Amino acid sequence: TEISSNLLPRSRRLLLLLNPFGGKGNALQWCQNHILPMITEADVSFNLIQTERQNHARELVQSISLDEWDGIVVISGDGLLHEVINGLMERPDWEEAVKMPLGILPCGSGNAVAAAINCSAGFEQVLGQELLTNCTLLLCHGAVSPLDLVSITTTSGTRVFSFLSVAWGFISDVDIESEKYRHMGPARFTLGTMVRLASLNIYRGRLSYLPALGCATHRPILRSITVAANGSLPFQRLPLHRTVSDMGLCEERQAFCYREMESAEEPTPSPSSPPSSSFQASNFSFESLSEVTVDKESQHADLPKVLPNQLPSARQMHGPLDDFLAPLEQPVPKSWVTVEDDFVLVLAIYQTHLGADLFTMPTAGFNDGLIHLCFVRAGVSRATMLRLFLAMEKGTHIDHENPYFTHLPVRAFRIEPLTHKGIITIDGERVEYGPIQGQIHHGIANLVTG
Ligand code: ADP
Ligand code: MG
């Protein structure tokens, strides 16, 4: 009867968006042969839509009714996921919309997020159809994890939400120049790297960033900090992206502070993490931390005040406030660090992988509230660069001591190119060249990670 069928648990309904031109152009074939048999077996119901052009998926998710779906899954590369996330963020109800669980089944040439999901599930690093099978299995399992997004502002004032990376120099050059080898699939990045190494370009620029206090280079992930000045109540609970130093809260120089762990386990401090990252549950003195400022009156003192005339235009009003950022045409806030130098590459990355076989940032997490800012300064030899990229497949490049290579966990960054010509990418897609800045928004989206 009608009543009993309503009482049955209904199967998950997924909206599948497939880019028939992703990667080598075999997404539809892989979908029919590998994906659909598995998800049908898992009792998932779905609608499959093939994208007809660029931005089709972006427009589509702007108008769908959210309660008809339990998830949106892209069957393509990272480019289509970028469209879906930005389409959702452009909705007036963005805050709810971006909570929609998002999945990715790797059928593109840039499959970084799929590789990150595969890695976080504990699977061995694999490529091609093996990666697709693992990810389909995880999608059927269906567990969802919060996902950090980074709000990026470009020279023209356009705001974009990014889940993977911002790159300038070597990496964005390879990504865009290797588009012409698209028919090779992911091997295009290897060939592109060799071509670029032969003529190593140098880019002058200013790089500014807001350092993250107590960099979480280990898991489990800190969810909130509870602080009480001088042990007095009431406690103030801060979400992770508002760390103690960001708030300038420690006027009493003594506080009780504890970390709410996702699990009861203590974190295993990684040998490379600085001392400030290993503060433990229980009593703890701020004096042991170097970056803390003592100032009660000026909470947010270094953060820009957003005045009505600085508010972005109505079209860009959607999305969370970028409270770490000053307008691009103004200097960065005082609490930021600026370096001016000649760079071979600058990379802000917030996933473990930059490609299916590029284990670029092994310490990154989907929801660690961190932007991992990396740069390689000019002077590095071609041989060292080659070694760096070869070691990246296994993620061992991070262990190599290298005076030209820097890695910093940050909450926000700004890149100001001084070299006139160059390529900047967001999530592997080329954007206008010029000053660009971004800040983390902790866990505002959801990713199906299995
Ligand atoms: P790949 O990893 O192979 O680059 P992506 O999913 O990143 O695959 O897609 C590449 C680009 O193709 C993205 O910028 C996306 O917006 C665009 N795109 C999506 N659907 C279509 C289509 N039907 N025709 C042309 N381009 C498309
Ligand atoms: Mg792509």
Tab-separated table of C-alpha atoms and ligand atoms in Angstrom:
chain	number	residue	atom	x	y	z
A	1	THR	CA	0.000	0.000	0.000
A	2	GLU	CA	0.958	3.642	-0.140
A	3	ILE	CA	1.585	3.839	3.595
A	4	SER	CA	4.006	0.949	3.777
A	5	SER	CA	6.015	2.179	0.808
A	6	ASN	CA	6.401	5.541	2.553
A	7	LEU	CA	7.795	3.807	5.609
A	8	LEU	CA	10.504	2.007	3.676
A	9	PRO	CA	13.884	3.722	3.766
A	10	ARG	CA	14.232	5.299	0.365
A	11	SER	CA	17.344	4.871	-1.697
A	12	ARG	CA	19.745	7.793	-2.070
A	13	ARG	CA	19.053	10.029	-5.055
A	14	LEU	CA	22.125	11.365	-6.775
A	15	LEU	CA	22.380	13.920	-9.532
A	16	LEU	CA	25.202	12.731	-11.808
A	17	LEU	CA	26.801	15.347	-14.058
A	18	LEU	CA	29.053	13.944	-16.748
A	19	ASN	CA	31.473	15.917	-18.929
A	20	PRO	CA	31.778	13.828	-22.131
A	21	PHE	CA	34.944	15.733	-23.073
A	22	GLY	CA	36.800	15.353	-19.756
A	23	GLY	CA	40.213	13.676	-19.886
A	24	LYS	CA	40.625	11.477	-22.961
A	25	GLY	CA	36.904	11.774	-23.670
A	26	ASN	CA	35.875	8.353	-22.397
A	27	ALA	CA	33.789	9.460	-19.398
A	28	LEU	CA	30.506	8.156	-20.854
A	29	GLN	CA	31.985	4.778	-21.701
A	30	TRP	CA	33.559	4.426	-18.230
A	31	CYS	CA	30.302	5.525	-16.674
A	32	GLN	CA	28.309	2.837	-18.478
A	33	ASN	CA	30.862	0.087	-17.954
A	34	HIS	CA	32.084	0.795	-14.409
A	35	ILE	CA	30.008	3.360	-12.520
A	36	LEU	CA	26.369	2.576	-13.301
A	37	PRO	CA	26.617	-1.182	-12.577
A	38	MET	CA	28.138	-0.484	-9.152
A	39	ILE	CA	25.776	2.258	-8.015
A	40	THR	CA	22.746	0.330	-9.264
A	41	GLU	CA	23.914	-2.613	-7.181
A	42	ALA	CA	24.211	-0.263	-4.178
A	43	ASP	CA	20.528	0.725	-4.576
A	44	VAL	CA	21.313	4.338	-5.435
A	45	SER	CA	18.813	6.053	-7.706
A	46	PHE	CA	20.131	8.706	-10.042
A	47	ASN	CA	19.607	11.100	-12.904
A	48	LEU	CA	22.496	11.268	-15.339
A	49	ILE	CA	22.978	14.546	-17.213
A	50	GLN	CA	25.708	15.114	-19.793
A	51	THR	CA	27.065	18.649	-19.883
A	52	GLU	CA	26.743	20.281	-23.287
A	53	ARG	CA	29.154	23.141	-22.842
A	54	GLN	CA	31.369	24.917	-20.362
A	55	ASN	CA	29.366	26.416	-17.442
A	56	HIS	CA	26.363	24.183	-18.176
A	57	ALA	CA	26.776	22.403	-14.806
A	58	ARG	CA	27.318	25.717	-13.045
A	59	GLU	CA	24.029	27.131	-14.370
A	60	LEU	CA	22.173	23.899	-13.740
A	61	VAL	CA	22.958	23.721	-10.019
A	62	GLN	CA	21.919	27.358	-9.592
A	63	SER	CA	18.301	26.469	-10.264
A	64	ILE	CA	17.783	22.882	-9.071
A	65	SER	CA	15.571	22.206	-6.099
A	66	LEU	CA	17.873	21.029	-3.317
A	67	ASP	CA	15.519	18.704	-1.475
A	68	GLU	CA	15.154	16.504	-4.552
A	69	TRP	CA	18.738	15.307	-4.169
A	70	ASP	CA	20.950	13.647	-1.570
A	71	GLY	CA	24.098	14.515	-3.465
A	72	ILE	CA	25.579	15.947	-6.655
A	73	VAL	CA	28.300	13.863	-8.279
A	74	VAL	CA	30.556	15.005	-11.095
A	75	ILE	CA	31.854	12.377	-13.498
A	76	SER	CA	34.784	14.299	-14.886
A	77	GLY	CA	37.891	16.078	-13.670
A	78	ASP	CA	38.317	18.763	-11.028
A	79	GLY	CA	37.083	21.422	-13.486
A	80	LEU	CA	33.476	20.292	-13.331
A	81	LEU	CA	33.537	20.158	-9.511
A	82	HIS	CA	34.786	23.753	-9.568
A	83	GLU	CA	31.757	24.704	-11.675
A	84	VAL	CA	29.323	22.946	-9.343
A	85	ILE	CA	30.739	24.509	-6.162
A	86	ASN	CA	30.688	27.994	-7.666
A	87	GLY	CA	27.196	27.485	-9.047
A	88	LEU	CA	25.973	26.541	-5.568
A	89	MET	CA	27.761	29.529	-3.991
A	90	GLU	CA	26.057	31.877	-6.483
A	91	ARG	CA	22.614	30.940	-5.144
A	92	PRO	CA	20.859	33.278	-2.693
A	93	ASP	CA	20.538	30.238	-0.385
A	94	TRP	CA	24.288	29.458	-0.771
A	95	GLU	CA	24.776	28.601	2.882
A	96	GLU	CA	22.326	25.695	2.665
A	97	ALA	CA	23.095	24.865	-0.960
A	98	VAL	CA	26.832	24.376	-0.438
A	99	LYS	CA	26.063	21.814	2.295
A	100	MET	CA	24.817	19.467	-0.453
A	101	PRO	CA	27.119	16.395	-0.354
A	102	LEU	CA	29.388	16.552	-3.405
A	103	GLY	CA	31.018	13.547	-5.009
A	104	ILE	CA	33.574	13.107	-7.757
A	105	LEU	CA	34.160	10.094	-9.971
A	106	PRO	CA	37.470	10.658	-11.765
A	107	CYS	CA	37.127	10.725	-15.545
A	108	GLY	CA	39.195	13.820	-16.286
A	109	SER	CA	42.883	14.510	-16.705
A	110	GLY	CA	43.054	16.507	-13.466
A	111	ASN	CA	41.793	14.156	-10.757
A	112	ALA	CA	43.317	15.673	-7.632
A	113	VAL	CA	40.286	15.514	-5.359
A	114	ALA	CA	39.519	11.927	-6.339
A	115	ALA	CA	43.123	11.024	-5.491
A	116	ALA	CA	42.789	12.820	-2.134
A	117	ILE	CA	39.599	10.880	-1.330
A	118	ASN	CA	41.268	7.610	-2.354
A	119	CYS	CA	44.256	8.464	-0.152
A	120	SER	CA	42.212	9.472	2.905
A	121	ALA	CA	40.326	6.162	2.669
A	122	GLY	CA	43.657	4.391	3.058
A	123	PHE	CA	43.797	2.949	-0.449
A	124	GLU	CA	47.059	2.665	-2.332
A	125	GLN	CA	47.724	5.482	-4.835
A	126	VAL	CA	46.327	4.281	-8.172
A	127	LEU	CA	45.401	5.803	-11.524
A	128	GLY	CA	42.790	5.464	-14.260
A	129	GLN	CA	40.065	2.866	-13.913
A	130	GLU	CA	41.439	1.590	-10.594
A	131	LEU	CA	41.058	5.040	-9.088
A	132	LEU	CA	37.571	5.256	-10.582
A	133	THR	CA	36.571	1.891	-9.065
A	134	ASN	CA	37.839	2.897	-5.602
A	135	CYS	CA	36.030	6.224	-5.748
A	136	THR	CA	32.781	4.626	-6.935
A	137	LEU	CA	32.990	2.180	-4.039
A	138	LEU	CA	33.497	5.065	-1.589
A	139	LEU	CA	30.606	6.969	-3.155
A	140	CYS	CA	28.345	3.932	-2.647
A	141	HIS	CA	29.444	3.789	0.985
A	142	GLY	CA	28.466	7.441	1.139
A	143	ALA	CA	30.044	8.929	4.299
A	144	VAL	CA	30.368	12.697	4.101
A	145	SER	CA	33.177	14.904	5.437
A	146	PRO	CA	33.193	18.705	5.809
A	147	LEU	CA	35.330	20.413	3.185
A	148	ASP	CA	37.195	23.707	3.491
A	149	LEU	CA	36.719	26.199	0.676
A	150	VAL	CA	39.030	29.092	-0.073
A	151	SER	CA	37.462	32.351	-1.203
A	152	ILE	CA	39.665	33.896	-3.891
A	153	THR	CA	39.487	37.473	-5.142
A	154	THR	CA	41.136	38.300	-8.464
A	155	THR	CA	42.337	41.638	-9.873
A	156	SER	CA	38.971	42.535	-11.403
A	157	GLY	CA	37.238	41.946	-8.051
A	158	THR	CA	35.666	38.655	-9.110
A	159	ARG	CA	35.210	36.207	-6.254
A	160	VAL	CA	35.664	32.479	-6.809
A	161	PHE	CA	35.435	29.559	-4.389
A	162	SER	CA	38.289	27.116	-4.667
A	163	PHE	CA	38.746	23.612	-3.194
A	164	LEU	CA	42.184	22.686	-4.519
A	165	SER	CA	44.832	25.262	-5.304
A	166	VAL	CA	46.037	28.597	-6.554
A	167	ALA	CA	49.228	28.345	-8.607
A	168	TRP	CA	51.615	30.849	-10.150
A	169	GLY	CA	54.787	30.025	-12.056
A	170	PHE	CA	56.040	26.548	-12.845
A	171	ILE	CA	52.905	24.606	-11.870
A	172	SER	CA	50.331	26.822	-13.609
A	173	ASP	CA	52.603	27.061	-16.670
A	174	VAL	CA	52.722	23.267	-16.922
A	175	ASP	CA	48.987	22.920	-16.306
A	176	ILE	CA	47.965	25.351	-19.041
A	177	GLU	CA	50.729	24.677	-21.595
A	178	SER	CA	50.055	20.932	-21.396
A	179	GLU	CA	46.413	21.430	-22.446
A	180	LYS	CA	47.669	20.758	-25.984
A	181	TYR	CA	48.647	17.216	-24.941
A	182	ARG	CA	45.140	16.570	-23.543
A	183	HIS	CA	44.773	13.424	-25.697
A	184	MET	CA	47.517	11.815	-23.552
A	185	GLY	CA	45.381	11.909	-20.411
A	186	PRO	CA	47.205	12.497	-17.103
A	187	ALA	CA	50.592	11.845	-18.801
A	188	ARG	CA	50.249	15.371	-20.200
A	189	PHE	CA	51.497	16.767	-16.873
A	190	THR	CA	54.673	14.642	-16.948
A	191	LEU	CA	55.514	15.737	-20.487
A	192	GLY	CA	54.621	19.345	-19.625
A	193	THR	CA	56.963	19.232	-16.617
A	194	MET	CA	59.896	18.080	-18.757
A	195	VAL	CA	59.245	20.782	-21.364
A	196	ARG	CA	59.055	23.493	-18.668
A	197	LEU	CA	62.211	22.278	-16.906
A	198	ALA	CA	64.150	22.876	-20.101
A	199	SER	CA	63.417	26.600	-19.828
A	200	LEU	CA	62.944	27.354	-16.145
A	201	ASN	CA	61.167	30.730	-15.847
A	202	ILE	CA	61.616	33.107	-12.937
A	203	TYR	CA	58.867	35.387	-11.646
A	204	ARG	CA	59.385	38.379	-9.398
A	205	GLY	CA	56.629	39.147	-6.957
A	206	ARG	CA	55.434	39.925	-3.472
A	207	LEU	CA	53.927	37.137	-1.436
A	208	SER	CA	52.000	37.975	1.754
A	209	TYR	CA	50.306	35.648	4.198
A	210	LEU	CA	48.567	35.367	7.539
A	211	PRO	CA	50.401	32.569	9.390
A	212	ALA	CA	48.297	29.894	11.079
A	213	LEU	CA	49.012	29.540	14.778
A	214	GLY	CA	49.909	26.071	16.002
A	215	CYS	CA	50.001	24.594	12.547
A	216	ALA	CA	48.055	21.365	12.515
A	217	THR	CA	50.456	19.232	10.571
A	218	HIS	CA	48.978	16.179	12.244
A	219	ARG	CA	45.532	14.712	12.768
A	220	PRO	CA	43.076	14.378	14.483
A	221	ILE	CA	41.721	17.738	13.611
A	222	LEU	CA	41.062	20.411	16.184
A	223	ARG	CA	37.435	21.549	16.045
A	224	SER	CA	37.361	24.342	18.560
A	225	ILE	CA	39.374	25.975	21.279
A	226	THR	CA	37.859	26.993	24.586
A	227	VAL	CA	39.548	29.898	26.299
A	228	ALA	CA	39.004	31.526	29.673
A	229	ALA	CA	41.241	34.409	30.603
A	230	ASN	CA	42.863	33.763	33.998
A	231	GLY	CA	40.704	30.709	34.465
A	232	SER	CA	37.601	32.830	35.028
A	233	LEU	CA	34.287	31.889	33.527
A	234	PRO	CA	32.580	32.208	31.182
A	235	PHE	CA	34.504	30.215	28.650
A	236	GLN	CA	34.542	31.472	25.165
A	237	ARG	CA	34.391	28.909	22.444
A	238	LEU	CA	36.081	29.777	19.201
A	239	PRO	CA	35.717	27.918	15.973
A	240	LEU	CA	39.060	26.738	14.588
A	241	HIS	CA	39.444	29.431	11.957
A	242	ARG	CA	39.364	32.006	14.768
A	243	THR	CA	42.449	30.955	16.646
A	244	VAL	CA	43.608	32.612	19.807
A	245	SER	CA	46.149	34.783	18.060
A	246	ASP	CA	43.691	35.846	15.369
A	247	MET	CA	41.411	37.179	18.090
A	248	GLY	CA	44.149	38.851	20.121
A	249	LEU	CA	42.495	37.416	23.203
A	250	CYS	CA	45.277	36.754	25.628
A	251	GLU	CA	45.612	39.907	27.662
A	252	GLU	CA	46.010	37.920	30.864
A	253	ARG	CA	48.930	35.907	29.494
A	254	GLN	CA	47.492	32.848	31.181
A	255	ALA	CA	44.578	30.836	30.034
A	256	PHE	CA	43.055	27.472	30.231
A	257	CYS	CA	42.747	26.044	26.878
A	258	TYR	CA	41.794	22.704	25.632
A	259	ARG	CA	41.343	21.090	22.331
A	260	GLU	CA	38.235	19.237	21.453
A	261	MET	CA	39.535	16.302	19.524
A	262	GLU	CA	37.519	14.492	16.914
A	263	SER	CA	38.548	11.328	18.731
A	264	ALA	CA	39.919	10.651	22.185
A	265	GLU	CA	43.368	9.881	20.755
A	266	GLU	CA	46.206	12.278	21.292
A	267	PRO	CA	47.706	13.580	18.085
A	268	THR	CA	50.981	12.038	17.063
A	269	PRO	CA	53.217	15.055	16.625
A	270	SER	CA	55.085	14.819	13.375
A	271	PRO	CA	58.834	15.317	13.792
A	272	SER	CA	58.841	18.251	11.400
A	273	SER	CA	56.112	20.229	13.145
A	274	PRO	CA	57.260	23.268	15.117
A	275	PRO	CA	56.953	23.237	18.919
A	276	SER	CA	53.890	25.474	18.964
A	277	SER	CA	51.869	22.792	17.197
A	278	SER	CA	52.195	20.326	20.013
A	279	PHE	CA	50.298	22.139	22.748
A	280	GLN	CA	48.187	19.660	24.633
A	281	ALA	CA	44.894	19.490	26.434
A	282	SER	CA	44.896	21.072	29.925
A	283	ASN	CA	46.615	24.162	31.340
A	284	PHE	CA	48.732	26.018	28.921
A	285	SER	CA	50.522	29.290	28.920
A	286	PHE	CA	50.393	31.609	25.977
A	287	GLU	CA	53.879	32.781	26.777
A	288	SER	CA	55.129	29.595	25.182
A	289	LEU	CA	53.810	30.818	21.860
A	290	SER	CA	55.726	33.402	19.957
A	291	GLU	CA	53.104	34.990	17.716
A	292	VAL	CA	50.521	35.893	20.297
A	293	THR	CA	49.696	39.571	20.681
A	294	VAL	CA	48.540	41.000	23.984
A	295	ASP	CA	45.679	43.353	23.359
A	296	LYS	CA	42.190	43.218	24.771
A	297	GLU	CA	40.700	46.367	23.290
A	298	SER	CA	41.649	45.738	19.739
A	299	GLN	CA	40.128	42.388	18.935
A	300	HIS	CA	40.190	42.272	15.165
A	301	ALA	CA	42.467	45.334	15.262
A	302	ASP	CA	44.503	44.113	12.334
A	303	LEU	CA	41.547	42.850	10.428
A	304	PRO	CA	40.039	45.233	7.919
A	305	LYS	CA	36.799	46.897	8.846
A	306	VAL	CA	34.393	46.383	6.000
A	307	LEU	CA	32.785	49.721	5.302
A	308	PRO	CA	29.547	49.980	3.332
A	309	ASN	CA	31.312	51.522	0.339
A	310	GLN	CA	33.757	48.606	0.233
A	311	LEU	CA	31.065	45.970	0.046
A	312	PRO	CA	31.238	43.955	-3.133
A	313	SER	CA	28.552	44.432	-5.729
A	314	ALA	CA	25.222	42.664	-5.330
A	315	ARG	CA	26.226	39.858	-7.670
A	316	GLN	CA	29.174	38.957	-5.451
A	317	MET	CA	27.326	39.421	-2.169
A	318	HIS	CA	26.656	35.701	-1.798
A	319	GLY	CA	28.971	33.719	0.350
A	320	PRO	CA	30.705	34.279	3.683
A	321	LEU	CA	32.492	37.499	4.603
A	322	ASP	CA	36.249	37.483	3.914
A	323	ASP	CA	37.134	38.856	7.326
A	324	PHE	CA	40.877	38.162	7.079
A	325	LEU	CA	41.332	40.150	3.860
A	326	ALA	CA	41.908	43.826	3.167
A	327	PRO	CA	40.727	45.057	-0.249
A	328	LEU	CA	43.286	44.081	-2.929
A	329	GLU	CA	44.196	47.714	-3.667
A	330	GLN	CA	45.048	48.353	0.000
A	331	PRO	CA	48.089	47.064	1.953
A	332	VAL	CA	47.701	43.722	3.736
A	333	PRO	CA	46.753	43.823	7.462
A	334	LYS	CA	49.611	44.393	9.951
A	335	SER	CA	49.579	40.827	11.305
A	336	TRP	CA	50.552	39.490	7.864
A	337	VAL	CA	54.068	38.643	6.660
A	338	THR	CA	55.319	39.853	3.262
A	339	VAL	CA	58.277	38.574	1.235
A	340	GLU	CA	59.446	40.019	-2.073
A	341	ASP	CA	61.584	37.680	-4.115
A	342	ASP	CA	62.233	35.887	-7.401
A	343	PHE	CA	60.150	32.738	-7.499
A	344	VAL	CA	60.142	29.637	-9.662
A	345	LEU	CA	56.722	28.766	-8.309
A	346	VAL	CA	54.155	29.784	-5.728
A	347	LEU	CA	51.461	27.285	-4.791
A	348	ALA	CA	48.631	27.540	-2.287
A	349	ILE	CA	47.219	24.022	-1.898
A	350	TYR	CA	44.523	22.663	0.422
A	351	GLN	CA	44.279	19.010	-0.654
A	352	THR	CA	46.826	16.218	-0.325
A	353	HIS	CA	47.029	15.776	-4.102
A	354	LEU	CA	47.529	18.152	-7.021
A	355	GLY	CA	46.948	15.330	-9.511
A	356	ALA	CA	46.277	11.594	-9.346
A	357	ASP	CA	50.021	10.875	-9.011
A	358	LEU	CA	51.103	14.143	-7.389
A	359	PHE	CA	51.097	13.591	-3.603
A	360	THR	CA	52.023	17.240	-3.128
A	361	MET	CA	50.935	17.959	0.460
A	362	PRO	CA	50.744	14.739	2.515
A	363	THR	CA	49.789	16.649	5.705
A	364	ALA	CA	46.745	18.404	4.211
A	365	GLY	CA	43.229	17.453	5.303
A	366	PHE	CA	39.777	18.166	3.792
A	367	ASN	CA	38.792	20.048	6.912
A	368	ASP	CA	42.013	21.212	8.599
A	369	GLY	CA	41.211	24.904	8.205
A	370	LEU	CA	44.578	25.461	6.529
A	371	ILE	CA	45.972	26.745	3.272
A	372	HIS	CA	49.374	25.150	2.672
A	373	LEU	CA	51.467	27.866	1.083
A	374	CYS	CA	54.547	26.603	-0.771
A	375	PHE	CA	57.107	28.419	-2.810
A	376	VAL	CA	60.354	27.641	-4.576
A	377	ARG	CA	62.751	30.569	-4.890
A	378	ALA	CA	64.947	31.302	-7.898
A	379	GLY	CA	68.419	29.776	-7.762
A	380	VAL	CA	67.135	26.239	-7.496
A	381	SER	CA	68.816	23.970	-10.060
A	382	ARG	CA	66.951	22.057	-12.764
A	383	ALA	CA	68.212	18.819	-11.258
A	384	THR	CA	66.734	19.734	-7.865
A	385	MET	CA	63.417	20.676	-9.470
A	386	LEU	CA	63.342	17.373	-11.322
A	387	ARG	CA	64.098	15.492	-8.106
A	388	LEU	CA	61.390	17.450	-6.310
A	389	PHE	CA	58.760	16.513	-8.892
A	390	LEU	CA	59.844	12.879	-9.127
A	391	ALA	CA	59.678	12.528	-5.320
A	392	MET	CA	56.231	14.100	-5.339
A	393	GLU	CA	54.685	10.914	-6.673
A	394	LYS	CA	55.367	9.287	-3.286
A	395	GLY	CA	55.081	12.480	-1.255
A	396	THR	CA	58.683	12.187	-0.029
A	397	HIS	CA	59.769	15.574	-1.453
A	398	ILE	CA	58.630	17.216	1.815
A	399	ASP	CA	61.306	15.296	3.774
A	400	HIS	CA	64.154	16.549	1.572
A	401	GLU	CA	65.935	19.509	3.115
A	402	ASN	CA	66.006	22.174	0.459
A	403	PRO	CA	66.971	25.804	1.080
A	404	TYR	CA	64.949	26.993	-1.924
A	405	PHE	CA	61.698	25.276	-0.909
A	406	THR	CA	59.385	26.729	1.766
A	407	HIS	CA	56.114	25.360	3.137
A	408	LEU	CA	53.916	27.347	5.559
A	409	PRO	CA	50.437	26.690	6.944
A	410	VAL	CA	48.440	29.920	6.578
A	411	ARG	CA	44.850	31.172	6.834
A	412	ALA	CA	45.070	33.724	4.026
A	413	PHE	CA	47.509	34.868	1.339
A	414	ARG	CA	48.072	37.468	-1.347
A	415	ILE	CA	50.193	37.112	-4.494
A	416	GLU	CA	51.274	40.321	-6.273
A	417	PRO	CA	53.168	39.509	-9.470
A	418	LEU	CA	55.802	42.055	-10.482
A	419	THR	CA	56.806	40.160	-13.652
A	420	HIS	CA	54.480	41.356	-16.418
A	421	LYS	CA	53.537	38.124	-18.120
A	422	GLY	CA	52.565	34.861	-16.510
A	423	ILE	CA	49.829	32.355	-15.774
A	424	ILE	CA	47.746	32.028	-12.619
A	425	THR	CA	45.356	29.139	-12.101
A	426	ILE	CA	42.618	28.458	-9.578
A	427	ASP	CA	41.875	24.725	-9.211
A	428	GLY	CA	43.800	24.184	-12.447
A	429	GLU	CA	41.704	26.667	-14.458
A	430	ARG	CA	43.384	29.779	-15.849
A	431	VAL	CA	42.251	33.150	-14.459
A	432	GLU	CA	43.253	36.744	-15.223
A	433	TYR	CA	46.898	37.504	-14.415
A	434	GLY	CA	47.545	40.028	-11.645
A	435	PRO	CA	47.245	40.438	-7.884
A	436	ILE	CA	45.151	37.729	-6.279
A	437	GLN	CA	44.284	36.892	-2.675
A	438	GLY	CA	42.318	34.331	-0.739
A	439	GLN	CA	41.280	33.126	2.675
A	440	ILE	CA	40.074	29.868	4.165
A	441	HIS	CA	36.435	29.206	5.085
A	442	HIS	CA	36.576	26.252	7.376
A	443	GLY	CA	34.383	23.261	6.522
A	444	ILE	CA	31.600	25.157	4.742
A	445	ALA	CA	31.047	22.480	2.070
A	446	ASN	CA	30.560	18.694	2.227
A	447	LEU	CA	32.423	16.039	0.290
A	448	VAL	CA	31.460	12.382	-0.082
A	449	THR	CA	34.637	10.649	1.100
A	450	GLY	CA	33.232	7.182	1.846
B	1	ADP	P1	39.784	17.604	-17.253
B	1	ADP	O1	40.299	17.164	-15.928
B	1	ADP	O2	40.022	16.593	-18.298
B	1	ADP	O3	40.279	18.968	-17.594
B	1	ADP	P2	37.374	18.800	-16.359
B	1	ADP	O4	36.229	18.219	-15.635
B	1	ADP	O5	38.319	19.595	-15.538
B	1	ADP	O6	38.201	17.669	-17.095
B	1	ADP	O7	36.775	19.665	-17.532
B	1	ADP	C1	37.562	20.515	-18.308
B	1	ADP	C2	36.772	21.741	-18.690
B	1	ADP	O8	35.685	21.398	-19.544
B	1	ADP	C3	36.151	22.448	-17.508
B	1	ADP	O9	36.543	23.791	-17.540
B	1	ADP	C4	34.650	22.327	-17.736
B	1	ADP	O10	33.995	23.485	-17.305
B	1	ADP	C5	34.545	22.188	-19.216
B	1	ADP	N1	33.341	21.488	-19.715
B	1	ADP	C6	32.417	20.813	-19.027
B	1	ADP	N2	31.507	20.250	-19.839
B	1	ADP	C7	31.875	20.590	-21.098
B	1	ADP	C8	31.356	20.313	-22.394
B	1	ADP	N3	30.264	19.574	-22.561
B	1	ADP	N4	32.023	20.807	-23.449
B	1	ADP	C9	33.135	21.534	-23.297
B	1	ADP	N5	33.675	21.840	-22.103
B	1	ADP	C10	33.065	21.377	-21.011
B	2	MG	MG	40.615	20.342	-15.063
